PDB file of C-alpha atoms and ligand atoms in Angstrom:
ATOM      1  CA  MET A   5       0.000   0.000   0.000  1.00 95.00           C
ATOM      2  CA  ASN A   6       1.265   3.460  -0.909  1.00 96.00           C
ATOM      3  CA  LYS A   7      -0.098   6.688   0.497  1.00 97.00           C
ATOM      4  CA  LEU A   8      -0.229   9.067  -2.470  1.00 96.00           C
ATOM      5  CA  ALA A   9      -1.891  12.030  -0.783  1.00 93.00           C
ATOM      6  CA  ASP A  10      -4.079  12.809   2.205  1.00 91.00           C
ATOM      7  CA  ASP A  11      -6.798  10.162   2.238  1.00 95.00           C
ATOM      8  CA  LEU A  12      -5.570   8.582  -1.010  1.00 97.00           C
ATOM      9  CA  TYR A  13      -4.061   5.100  -0.928  1.00 98.00           C
ATOM     10  CA  GLN A  14      -2.822   2.946  -3.789  1.00 98.00           C
ATOM     11  CA  PHE A  15      -2.791  -0.865  -3.790  1.00 98.00           C
ATOM     12  CA  SER A  16      -0.764  -2.462  -6.543  1.00 97.00           C
ATOM     13  CA  ILE A  17       0.621  -5.610  -8.018  1.00 96.00           C
ATOM     14  CA  TYR A  18       3.443  -5.682 -10.544  1.00 96.00           C
ATOM     15  CA  ILE A  19       3.691  -8.580 -12.998  1.00 95.00           C
ATOM     16  CA  PRO A  20       7.348  -8.768 -14.221  1.00 96.00           C
ATOM     17  CA  PRO A  21       6.878 -11.038 -17.283  1.00 96.00           C
ATOM     18  CA  MET A  22       4.341  -8.521 -18.634  1.00 95.00           C
ATOM     19  CA  ASP A  23       6.096  -5.465 -17.199  1.00 97.00           C
ATOM     20  CA  PHE A  24       2.628  -4.482 -16.113  1.00 96.00           C
ATOM     21  CA  THR A  25       1.123  -2.916 -12.992  1.00 97.00           C
ATOM     22  CA  ILE A  26      -2.436  -3.175 -11.749  1.00 97.00           C
ATOM     23  CA  HIS A  27      -3.651  -0.559  -9.277  1.00 98.00           C
ATOM     24  CA  GLN A  28      -6.615   0.057  -7.039  1.00 98.00           C
ATOM     25  CA  TYR A  29      -7.204   3.224  -5.019  1.00 98.00           C
ATOM     26  CA  LEU A  30      -8.929   3.966  -1.766  1.00 98.00           C
ATOM     27  CA  LEU A  31     -10.190   7.477  -1.189  1.00 97.00           C
ATOM     28  CA  ALA A  32     -10.683   7.359   2.559  1.00 97.00           C
ATOM     29  CA  THR A  33     -13.011  10.325   2.751  1.00 95.00           C
ATOM     30  CA  GLN A  34     -16.579  10.423   4.046  1.00 94.00           C
ATOM     31  CA  PRO A  35     -18.025   8.458   2.324  1.00 97.00           C
ATOM     32  CA  SER A  36     -15.120   6.177   1.419  1.00 98.00           C
ATOM     33  CA  ILE A  37     -14.696   4.788  -2.071  1.00 98.00           C
ATOM     34  CA  LEU A  38     -12.485   2.145  -3.632  1.00 98.00           C
ATOM     35  CA  PHE A  39     -11.692   2.622  -7.319  1.00 98.00           C
ATOM     36  CA  ALA A  40     -11.579  -0.866  -8.926  1.00 98.00           C
ATOM     37  CA  ALA A  41     -12.576  -3.984  -7.054  1.00 97.00           C
ATOM     38  CA  GLY A  42      -9.406  -5.747  -8.219  1.00 96.00           C
ATOM     39  CA  THR A  43      -9.333  -9.466  -8.856  1.00 95.00           C
ATOM     40  CA  ALA A  44     -10.843 -11.691  -6.165  1.00 95.00           C
ATOM     41  CA  GLN A  45      -7.303 -12.469  -5.018  1.00 95.00           C
ATOM     42  CA  GLN A  46      -6.303  -8.792  -4.862  1.00 97.00           C
ATOM     43  CA  ALA A  47      -9.474  -7.799  -3.057  1.00 97.00           C
ATOM     44  CA  HIS A  48      -8.861 -10.548  -0.494  1.00 97.00           C
ATOM     45  CA  ALA A  49      -5.295  -9.314   0.023  1.00 97.00           C
ATOM     46  CA  ILE A  50      -6.153  -5.637   0.513  1.00 98.00           C
ATOM     47  CA  ILE A  51      -9.238  -5.939   2.733  1.00 98.00           C
ATOM     48  CA  PRO A  52      -7.164  -5.935   5.952  1.00 98.00           C
ATOM     49  CA  GLN A  53      -5.367  -2.793   4.742  1.00 98.00           C
ATOM     50  CA  ILE A  54      -8.640  -1.086   3.855  1.00 98.00           C
ATOM     51  CA  ARG A  55      -9.919  -1.906   7.339  1.00 98.00           C
ATOM     52  CA  GLU A  56      -6.758  -0.492   8.872  1.00 97.00           C
ATOM     53  CA  VAL A  57      -7.015   2.791   6.931  1.00 98.00           C
ATOM     54  CA  LEU A  58     -10.734   3.186   7.603  1.00 97.00           C
ATOM     55  CA  GLY A  59     -10.263   2.414  11.277  1.00 96.00           C
ATOM     56  CA  GLY A  60     -13.624   0.755  11.845  1.00 90.00           C
ATOM     57  CA  ARG A  61     -15.576   2.803   9.321  1.00 95.00           C
ATOM     58  CA  ASP A  62     -17.393   1.031   6.518  1.00 96.00           C
ATOM     59  CA  LEU A  63     -16.241   0.962   2.922  1.00 98.00           C
ATOM     60  CA  ASP A  64     -19.159   2.800   1.345  1.00 98.00           C
ATOM     61  CA  TYR A  65     -18.571   2.498  -2.392  1.00 98.00           C
ATOM     62  CA  VAL A  66     -16.559   0.622  -4.951  1.00 98.00           C
ATOM     63  CA  LEU A  67     -16.395   1.914  -8.508  1.00 98.00           C
ATOM     64  CA  VAL A  68     -16.319  -0.744 -11.218  1.00 98.00           C
ATOM     65  CA  SER A  69     -15.336   0.806 -14.554  1.00 97.00           C
ATOM     66  CA  HIS A  70     -16.228  -2.180 -16.709  1.00 95.00           C
ATOM     67  CA  MET A  71     -16.599  -5.932 -16.590  1.00 94.00           C
ATOM     68  CA  GLU A  72     -13.108  -7.355 -16.372  1.00 92.00           C
ATOM     69  CA  SER A  73     -11.435  -9.424 -13.694  1.00 92.00           C
ATOM     70  CA  ASP A  74      -9.131  -6.643 -12.463  1.00 94.00           C
ATOM     71  CA  GLU A  75     -11.991  -4.141 -12.315  1.00 95.00           C
ATOM     72  CA  ALA A  76     -14.904  -6.254 -11.116  1.00 95.00           C
ATOM     73  CA  GLY A  77     -13.600  -9.616  -9.922  1.00 95.00           C
ATOM     74  CA  GLY A  78     -13.263  -8.616  -6.275  1.00 97.00           C
ATOM     75  CA  VAL A  79     -16.840  -7.439  -5.688  1.00 97.00           C
ATOM     76  CA  PHE A  80     -17.864 -10.646  -3.901  1.00 97.00           C
ATOM     77  CA  GLU A  81     -14.917 -10.521  -1.489  1.00 97.00           C
ATOM     78  CA  LEU A  82     -15.551  -6.842  -0.809  1.00 98.00           C
ATOM     79  CA  ARG A  83     -19.240  -7.425  -0.172  1.00 97.00           C
ATOM     80  CA  ARG A  84     -18.438 -10.218   2.275  1.00 97.00           C
ATOM     81  CA  ALA A  85     -16.087  -7.902   4.163  1.00 97.00           C
ATOM     82  CA  PHE A  86     -18.272  -4.782   3.876  1.00 98.00           C
ATOM     83  CA  PRO A  87     -21.902  -5.929   3.517  1.00 97.00           C
ATOM     84  CA  ASN A  88     -23.217  -2.375   2.995  1.00 97.00           C
ATOM     85  CA  VAL A  89     -20.860  -1.512   0.139  1.00 98.00           C
ATOM     86  CA  LYS A  90     -22.521  -0.094  -2.974  1.00 98.00           C
ATOM     87  CA  VAL A  91     -21.091  -0.785  -6.434  1.00 98.00           C
ATOM     88  CA  ILE A  92     -21.084   2.246  -8.751  1.00 98.00           C
ATOM     89  CA  CYS A  93     -20.983   1.026 -12.348  1.00 98.00           C
ATOM     90  CA  GLY A  94     -22.276   1.577 -15.865  1.00 96.00           C
ATOM     91  CA  GLN A  95     -25.589   0.257 -17.138  1.00 95.00           C
ATOM     92  CA  LEU A  96     -24.040  -2.808 -18.753  1.00 94.00           C
ATOM     93  CA  ALA A  97     -22.143  -3.879 -15.626  1.00 95.00           C
ATOM     94  CA  ALA A  98     -25.306  -3.303 -13.588  1.00 97.00           C
ATOM     95  CA  ARG A  99     -27.003  -5.928 -15.734  1.00 95.00           C
ATOM     96  CA  GLU A 100     -24.017  -8.300 -15.798  1.00 94.00           C
ATOM     97  CA  LEU A 101     -23.171  -8.356 -12.105  1.00 96.00           C
ATOM     98  CA  PRO A 102     -26.471  -9.884 -10.918  1.00 95.00           C
ATOM     99  CA  GLY A 103     -25.993 -12.506 -13.665  1.00 92.00           C
ATOM    100  CA  TRP A 104     -22.761 -13.468 -11.930  1.00 89.00           C
ATOM    101  CA  GLY A 105     -24.737 -13.858  -8.740  1.00 92.00           C
ATOM    102  CA  TYR A 106     -23.827 -10.498  -7.229  1.00 95.00           C
ATOM    103  CA  ASP A 107     -26.725  -9.502  -5.008  1.00 94.00           C
ATOM    104  CA  GLY A 108     -25.243  -6.450  -3.285  1.00 96.00           C
ATOM    105  CA  ALA A 109     -26.345  -2.847  -3.797  1.00 97.00           C
ATOM    106  CA  LEU A 110     -25.728  -1.390  -7.243  1.00 98.00           C
ATOM    107  CA  VAL A 111     -25.692   2.248  -8.287  1.00 98.00           C
ATOM    108  CA  PRO A 112     -25.969   2.238 -12.099  1.00 98.00           C
ATOM    109  CA  VAL A 113     -24.785   5.507 -13.640  1.00 98.00           C
ATOM    110  CA  GLN A 114     -24.035   6.950 -17.055  1.00 96.00           C
ATOM    111  CA  GLY A 115     -21.977   9.687 -18.641  1.00 96.00           C
ATOM    112  CA  GLY A 116     -22.897  13.230 -17.680  1.00 96.00           C
ATOM    113  CA  GLN A 117     -24.373  12.177 -14.374  1.00 98.00           C
ATOM    114  CA  VAL A 118     -23.034  13.619 -11.104  1.00 98.00           C
ATOM    115  CA  LEU A 119     -23.265  11.440  -8.046  1.00 98.00           C
ATOM    116  CA  GLN A 120     -23.187  13.466  -4.848  1.00 97.00           C
ATOM    117  CA  ASP A 121     -23.097  11.988  -1.384  1.00 97.00           C
ATOM    118  CA  ASP A 122     -21.722  14.109   1.450  1.00 95.00           C
ATOM    119  CA  GLY A 123     -18.023  14.640   0.586  1.00 92.00           C
ATOM    120  CA  LEU A 124     -18.203  12.721  -2.679  1.00 96.00           C
ATOM    121  CA  ASP A 125     -18.903  14.642  -5.887  1.00 97.00           C
ATOM    122  CA  LEU A 126     -18.415  12.158  -8.674  1.00 98.00           C
ATOM    123  CA  ARG A 127     -18.815  13.228 -12.273  1.00 98.00           C
ATOM    124  CA  ILE A 128     -19.272  10.224 -14.530  1.00 98.00           C
ATOM    125  CA  VAL A 129     -17.918   9.932 -18.075  1.00 97.00           C
ATOM    126  CA  ASP A 130     -18.923   7.107 -20.432  1.00 96.00           C
ATOM    127  CA  TYR A 131     -15.864   5.070 -21.323  1.00 95.00           C
ATOM    128  CA  PRO A 132     -15.869   2.854 -24.407  1.00 91.00           C
ATOM    129  CA  ALA A 133     -13.468   0.358 -22.843  1.00 80.00           C
ATOM    130  CA  GLU A 134     -11.298  -0.535 -25.783  1.00 68.00           C
ATOM    131  CA  VAL A 135      -9.984  -4.033 -25.163  1.00 69.00           C
ATOM    132  CA  HIS A 136     -13.378  -5.229 -24.082  1.00 70.00           C
ATOM    133  CA  ASP A 137     -15.672  -3.634 -26.664  1.00 74.00           C
ATOM    134  CA  GLN A 138     -18.100  -2.554 -24.017  1.00 85.00           C
ATOM    135  CA  MET A 139     -19.323   0.705 -22.534  1.00 92.00           C
ATOM    136  CA  GLY A 140     -17.938   1.382 -19.104  1.00 95.00           C
ATOM    137  CA  ILE A 141     -17.370   4.454 -16.973  1.00 97.00           C
ATOM    138  CA  VAL A 142     -14.544   6.571 -15.617  1.00 97.00           C
ATOM    139  CA  ALA A 143     -15.049   9.324 -13.071  1.00 98.00           C
ATOM    140  CA  LEU A 144     -13.739  12.547 -11.606  1.00 98.00           C
ATOM    141  CA  ASP A 145     -14.203  13.378  -7.953  1.00 97.00           C
ATOM    142  CA  GLN A 146     -14.805  17.104  -8.409  1.00 97.00           C
ATOM    143  CA  ARG A 147     -14.066  17.843  -4.774  1.00 95.00           C
ATOM    144  CA  SER A 148     -10.569  16.345  -4.632  1.00 95.00           C
ATOM    145  CA  GLY A 149      -9.693  16.635  -8.344  1.00 96.00           C
ATOM    146  CA  LEU A 150      -8.982  12.903  -8.484  1.00 98.00           C
ATOM    147  CA  PHE A 151      -9.765  11.232 -11.797  1.00 98.00           C
ATOM    148  CA  TYR A 152      -9.915   7.445 -11.979  1.00 98.00           C
ATOM    149  CA  SER A 153      -9.046   6.388 -15.517  1.00 97.00           C
ATOM    150  CA  ALA A 154      -9.272   2.555 -15.500  1.00 96.00           C
ATOM    151  CA  ASP A 155      -7.504   1.356 -18.703  1.00 94.00           C
ATOM    152  CA  LEU A 156      -7.142   4.814 -20.266  1.00 94.00           C
ATOM    153  CA  PHE A 157      -3.611   6.295 -20.218  1.00 94.00           C
ATOM    154  CA  LEU A 158      -2.253   2.772 -19.726  1.00 92.00           C
ATOM    155  CA  ARG A 159       1.522   2.552 -19.651  1.00 94.00           C
ATOM    156  CA  PHE A 160       3.757  -0.473 -19.269  1.00 96.00           C
ATOM    157  CA  GLY A 161       6.494  -0.505 -16.634  1.00 96.00           C
ATOM    158  CA  ASN A 162       6.608  -0.789 -12.868  1.00 96.00           C
ATOM    159  CA  GLY A 163       4.386   2.084 -11.805  1.00 96.00           C
ATOM    160  CA  VAL A 164       4.011   1.069  -8.166  1.00 96.00           C
ATOM    161  CA  GLY A 165       3.878   4.264  -6.102  1.00 96.00           C
ATOM    162  CA  LYS A 166       5.114   6.316  -9.058  1.00 96.00           C
ATOM    163  CA  THR A 167       3.642   9.465 -10.515  1.00 96.00           C
ATOM    164  CA  VAL A 168       4.735  11.401 -13.596  1.00 97.00           C
ATOM    165  CA  GLU A 169       3.948  14.975 -14.521  1.00 97.00           C
ATOM    166  CA  ALA A 170       1.628  15.273 -17.479  1.00 97.00           C
ATOM    167  CA  SER A 171      -0.577  17.646 -19.396  1.00 97.00           C
ATOM    168  CA  TRP A 172      -4.197  16.514 -19.194  1.00 98.00           C
ATOM    169  CA  GLU A 173      -4.953  17.973 -22.593  1.00 97.00           C
ATOM    170  CA  ASP A 174      -2.013  16.167 -24.255  1.00 97.00           C
ATOM    171  CA  GLU A 175      -2.979  12.887 -22.621  1.00 97.00           C
ATOM    172  CA  VAL A 176      -6.576  13.189 -23.759  1.00 97.00           C
ATOM    173  CA  ARG A 177      -5.636  14.196 -27.306  1.00 97.00           C
ATOM    174  CA  ALA A 178      -3.265  11.203 -27.471  1.00 96.00           C
ATOM    175  CA  ILE A 179      -6.150   8.746 -27.122  1.00 95.00           C
ATOM    176  CA  ASP A 180      -5.993   7.153 -30.558  1.00 92.00           C
ATOM    177  CA  ALA A 181      -7.859   4.626 -32.681  1.00 89.00           C
ATOM    178  CA  GLN A 182      -5.882   1.797 -31.098  1.00 85.00           C
ATOM    179  CA  ARG A 183      -7.468   2.714 -27.779  1.00 86.00           C
ATOM    180  CA  VAL A 184     -10.976   3.563 -28.977  1.00 89.00           C
ATOM    181  CA  PRO A 185     -11.419   2.441 -32.594  1.00 87.00           C
ATOM    182  CA  ASN A 186     -14.822   4.012 -33.179  1.00 89.00           C
ATOM    183  CA  ASP A 187     -14.222   7.604 -34.337  1.00 92.00           C
ATOM    184  CA  ALA A 188     -17.506   8.997 -33.038  1.00 92.00           C
ATOM    185  CA  LEU A 189     -17.157   7.386 -29.613  1.00 92.00           C
ATOM    186  CA  ARG A 190     -13.520   8.469 -29.381  1.00 93.00           C
ATOM    187  CA  SER A 191     -14.332  12.110 -30.203  1.00 95.00           C
ATOM    188  CA  GLN A 192     -17.186  12.060 -27.746  1.00 95.00           C
ATOM    189  CA  LEU A 193     -14.932  10.654 -25.039  1.00 96.00           C
ATOM    190  CA  GLN A 194     -12.218  13.234 -25.741  1.00 97.00           C
ATOM    191  CA  GLU A 195     -14.743  16.042 -25.717  1.00 97.00           C
ATOM    192  CA  SER A 196     -16.184  14.955 -22.390  1.00 97.00           C
ATOM    193  CA  LEU A 197     -12.726  14.556 -20.876  1.00 98.00           C
ATOM    194  CA  LEU A 198     -11.540  17.967 -22.077  1.00 98.00           C
ATOM    195  CA  GLU A 199     -14.374  19.573 -20.138  1.00 97.00           C
ATOM    196  CA  LEU A 200     -12.711  18.322 -16.964  1.00 97.00           C
ATOM    197  CA  SER A 201      -9.591  19.579 -15.209  1.00 96.00           C
ATOM    198  CA  PRO A 202      -8.360  16.827 -12.921  1.00 98.00           C
ATOM    199  CA  ARG A 203      -5.435  17.515 -10.629  1.00 97.00           C
ATOM    200  CA  PHE A 204      -4.388  13.890 -10.344  1.00 97.00           C
ATOM    201  CA  VAL A 205      -5.092  10.872 -12.518  1.00 98.00           C
ATOM    202  CA  ALA A 206      -5.225   7.538 -10.729  1.00 98.00           C
ATOM    203  CA  VAL A 207      -4.570   5.043 -13.527  1.00 98.00           C
ATOM    204  CA  GLY A 208      -5.567   1.405 -13.506  1.00 97.00           C
ATOM    205  CA  HIS A 209      -2.216   0.464 -15.051  1.00 97.00           C
ATOM    206  CA  GLY A 210       1.155   2.170 -15.152  1.00 97.00           C
ATOM    207  CA  PHE A 211       2.050   5.604 -13.836  1.00 98.00           C
ATOM    208  CA  CYS A 212      -0.292   8.051 -12.147  1.00 98.00           C
ATOM    209  CA  LEU A 213      -0.435  11.491 -13.734  1.00 98.00           C
ATOM    210  CA  ASP A 214       0.157  14.688 -11.859  1.00 97.00           C
ATOM    211  CA  CYS A 215      -1.727  17.304 -13.908  1.00 96.00           C
ATOM    212  CA  LYS A 216      -1.424  20.309 -11.564  1.00 80.00           C
TER     213      LYS A 216
HETATM  214 FE1  FE2 B 311     -10.074  -3.366 -18.652  1.00 52.35          FE
HETATM  215 FE1  FE2 B 312      -7.756  -2.805 -16.376  1.00 52.35          FE
END
């Protein structure tokens, strides 16, 4: 676990043969939110650390960007540990998760929506998740300036605890057809992202971006 900022914690695994990092993030505010459930194995491993950080408080939310093992696989483990946790996800994941047998609380959202709950002010952006050919979500917490990008801005390398300086605009404009092959969806995504001004990008893979 790495503490990246006040109330922001990163949990990571690095896979050397792939030179690839997988991250999850806990924003330990009120309410608390975990970005990415992680795989079942990862979720199991980090639950004690989440408990330690939250010091007896509940984990209130987990954001699932799209249906993939590293994003969604840990929801069952998390629900067992935190029975009141609510999964924030796109419409597709909200239909898929019950099909997997997930019977916890779901908060289905879509692009343009703002989810406000006490200290959380989450602006949702639709995310055509490239590798998976499915519509997911990414989100900006407008209060803290933290943007969770899932598989966008993916970089290879050991990014555990590492942050690089970046220009948000350059990063967004660099999203190419390899990432989002459909021109209309890609333009729409870029347009929506350019309306935002995140201070910090918490990436699902690679190196976090400091956009201050
Ligand atoms: Fe993914
Ligand atoms: Fe991912």
